[in-house]
Amino acid sequence: MTEQKWDWPHTKKWPKFSGKRIDIIKQMFLAGEAINVNNFVKFYTEDALYQFSNFPVVYGHEGIKNASTGFLEKCEGVHHHIKNIWEIGEDTVVVEMEVTYFRHDGKIFTLPCCDTVRFKGDKVQELRIYMDISPVFAD
């Protein structure tokens, strides 16, 4: 798989939301929607904390890649529908959204979600994804 760069204009998908950290989040979501974990982890610090729903907290690029295995086995696509997004102070972003998951078996789930993101410089130091992902993993 060819590695993609994420420096192209990303504001077309969510044009009403913009800000220094918000623009990084939008690029990160697009990398996630491309289902390319190697590009996705580039948005994180080497020691980043990553918590997806009720799954255990993982750390760093390898932890994020390993934690994504179950998701990739279950889903072939994901789309983020941002409802609101706030920059709080210099290093925090909160995102209210709905996320649509497309499973390999053709089932589609749209679920409410709230992310809190803390930055260190221009990289994500901590991402906590608050949602009930259990419908996606149920058979």
Short mmCIF file of C-alpha atoms in Angstrom, two decimals:
data_model
loop_
_atom_site.label_atom_id
_atom_site.label_comp_id
_atom_site.label_asym_id
_atom_site.label_seq_id
_atom_site.Cartn_x
_atom_site.Cartn_y
_atom_site.Cartn_z
CA MET A 1 0.00 0.00 0.00
CA THR A 2 1.37 3.40 -0.97
CA GLU A 3 1.77 5.81 1.90
CA GLN A 4 -0.23 9.02 1.47
CA LYS A 5 0.71 12.51 2.55
CA TRP A 6 -1.84 14.58 4.40
CA ASP A 7 -0.77 18.05 3.36
CA TRP A 8 -3.53 18.56 0.79
CA PRO A 9 -6.42 20.89 1.62
CA HIS A 10 -8.45 19.12 4.27
CA THR A 11 -10.92 21.90 5.00
CA LYS A 12 -13.36 20.84 2.28
CA LYS A 13 -14.97 18.13 4.42
CA TRP A 14 -15.64 20.22 7.54
CA PRO A 15 -15.46 23.83 6.31
CA LYS A 16 -17.22 25.48 9.26
CA PHE A 17 -14.60 24.31 11.78
CA SER A 18 -11.10 25.77 11.80
CA GLY A 19 -8.30 26.58 14.20
CA LYS A 20 -4.67 25.60 14.71
CA ARG A 21 -5.36 22.38 16.61
CA ILE A 22 -8.75 21.77 14.95
CA ASP A 23 -7.07 21.60 11.54
CA ILE A 24 -4.68 18.92 12.85
CA ILE A 25 -7.64 16.93 14.22
CA LYS A 26 -9.39 17.15 10.85
CA GLN A 27 -6.29 15.82 9.10
CA MET A 28 -6.02 13.03 11.67
CA PHE A 29 -9.66 12.01 11.12
CA LEU A 30 -9.09 11.91 7.36
CA ALA A 31 -6.06 9.67 7.88
CA GLY A 32 -8.24 7.41 10.03
CA GLU A 33 -10.95 7.35 7.38
CA ALA A 34 -8.37 6.18 4.86
CA ILE A 35 -7.88 3.08 7.06
CA ASN A 36 -4.11 3.51 6.96
CA VAL A 37 -2.82 3.06 10.50
CA ASN A 38 0.75 3.97 9.51
CA ASN A 39 -0.41 7.44 8.43
CA PHE A 40 -2.78 7.74 11.39
CA VAL A 41 -0.06 7.24 14.02
CA LYS A 42 2.05 10.04 12.51
CA PHE A 43 -0.26 12.51 14.25
CA TYR A 44 0.79 11.19 17.70
CA THR A 45 3.83 11.68 19.90
CA GLU A 46 6.02 8.59 20.36
CA ASP A 47 4.66 8.13 23.91
CA ALA A 48 1.04 9.16 23.27
CA LEU A 49 -1.79 7.83 25.41
CA TYR A 50 -4.64 6.38 23.31
CA GLN A 51 -7.92 5.14 24.76
CA PHE A 52 -10.63 3.91 22.41
CA SER A 53 -13.98 3.40 24.15
CA ASN A 54 -13.82 0.72 26.88
CA PHE A 55 -10.69 -0.89 25.50
CA PRO A 56 -7.49 -0.73 27.55
CA VAL A 57 -5.30 2.35 27.33
CA VAL A 58 -2.32 1.90 25.01
CA TYR A 59 0.80 3.98 24.52
CA GLY A 60 2.83 5.08 21.52
CA HIS A 61 2.72 4.28 17.84
CA GLU A 62 3.06 0.51 18.27
CA GLY A 63 0.36 0.44 20.94
CA ILE A 64 -2.04 2.31 18.67
CA LYS A 65 -1.24 0.00 15.74
CA ASN A 66 -1.77 -3.10 17.89
CA ALA A 67 -5.02 -1.72 19.34
CA SER A 68 -6.33 -1.12 15.80
CA THR A 69 -6.07 -4.78 14.78
CA GLY A 70 -9.53 -5.80 16.04
CA PHE A 71 -11.12 -2.74 14.50
CA LEU A 72 -9.54 -3.40 11.11
CA GLU A 73 -10.68 -7.02 11.21
CA LYS A 74 -14.27 -5.87 11.81
CA CYS A 75 -14.56 -2.64 9.78
CA GLU A 76 -13.75 -1.61 6.25
CA GLY A 77 -14.64 2.04 6.64
CA VAL A 78 -15.35 4.89 9.03
CA HIS A 79 -16.68 8.44 8.60
CA HIS A 80 -16.66 11.24 11.16
CA HIS A 81 -19.61 13.66 11.27
CA ILE A 82 -18.43 16.59 13.41
CA LYS A 83 -21.26 18.44 15.16
CA ASN A 84 -19.16 20.75 17.35
CA ILE A 85 -15.49 21.20 18.10
CA TRP A 86 -13.80 23.42 20.66
CA GLU A 87 -10.22 24.48 21.27
CA ILE A 88 -9.70 24.90 25.01
CA GLY A 89 -6.56 26.73 26.01
CA GLU A 90 -3.35 26.06 24.13
CA ASP A 91 -3.33 22.28 24.09
CA THR A 92 -6.83 20.77 24.31
CA VAL A 93 -9.56 20.07 21.75
CA VAL A 94 -12.97 18.53 22.43
CA VAL A 95 -14.92 17.03 19.51
CA GLU A 96 -18.63 16.19 19.58
CA MET A 97 -19.62 14.00 16.65
CA GLU A 98 -21.32 10.97 15.26
CA VAL A 99 -19.15 8.28 13.74
CA THR A 100 -20.37 5.87 11.07
CA TYR A 101 -18.72 2.45 10.94
CA PHE A 102 -18.96 0.19 7.89
CA ARG A 103 -18.40 -3.45 8.76
CA HIS A 104 -17.05 -6.04 6.35
CA ASP A 105 -20.39 -7.89 6.55
CA GLY A 106 -22.25 -4.84 5.19
CA LYS A 107 -23.76 -3.68 8.49
CA ILE A 108 -23.53 0.06 9.18
CA PHE A 109 -23.64 1.75 12.59
CA THR A 110 -23.73 5.47 13.36
CA LEU A 111 -22.85 6.16 16.99
CA PRO A 112 -22.51 9.29 19.16
CA CYS A 113 -18.99 10.09 20.26
CA CYS A 114 -16.99 12.69 22.15
CA ASP A 115 -13.20 12.89 21.90
CA THR A 116 -10.87 14.79 24.17
CA VAL A 117 -7.49 15.49 22.64
CA ARG A 118 -4.41 16.95 24.32
CA PHE A 119 -1.47 18.16 22.30
CA LYS A 120 2.26 18.44 22.84
CA GLY A 121 3.45 20.82 20.16
CA ASP A 122 1.71 19.87 16.92
CA LYS A 123 1.27 16.19 17.85
CA VAL A 124 -1.44 14.42 19.83
CA GLN A 125 -0.14 13.50 23.30
CA GLU A 126 -3.42 12.02 24.53
CA LEU A 127 -6.64 10.91 22.83
CA ARG A 128 -9.61 9.61 24.79
CA ILE A 129 -12.57 8.44 22.71
CA TYR A 130 -15.80 8.34 24.72
CA MET A 131 -18.42 6.17 23.04
CA ASP A 132 -20.21 2.85 23.29
CA ILE A 133 -18.60 0.93 20.43
CA SER A 134 -20.18 -2.41 21.45
CA PRO A 135 -22.79 -2.48 18.61
CA VAL A 136 -19.98 -2.52 16.05
CA PHE A 137 -18.29 -5.51 17.69
CA ALA A 138 -21.50 -7.46 18.39
CA ASP A 139 -22.43 -10.29 16.04
#
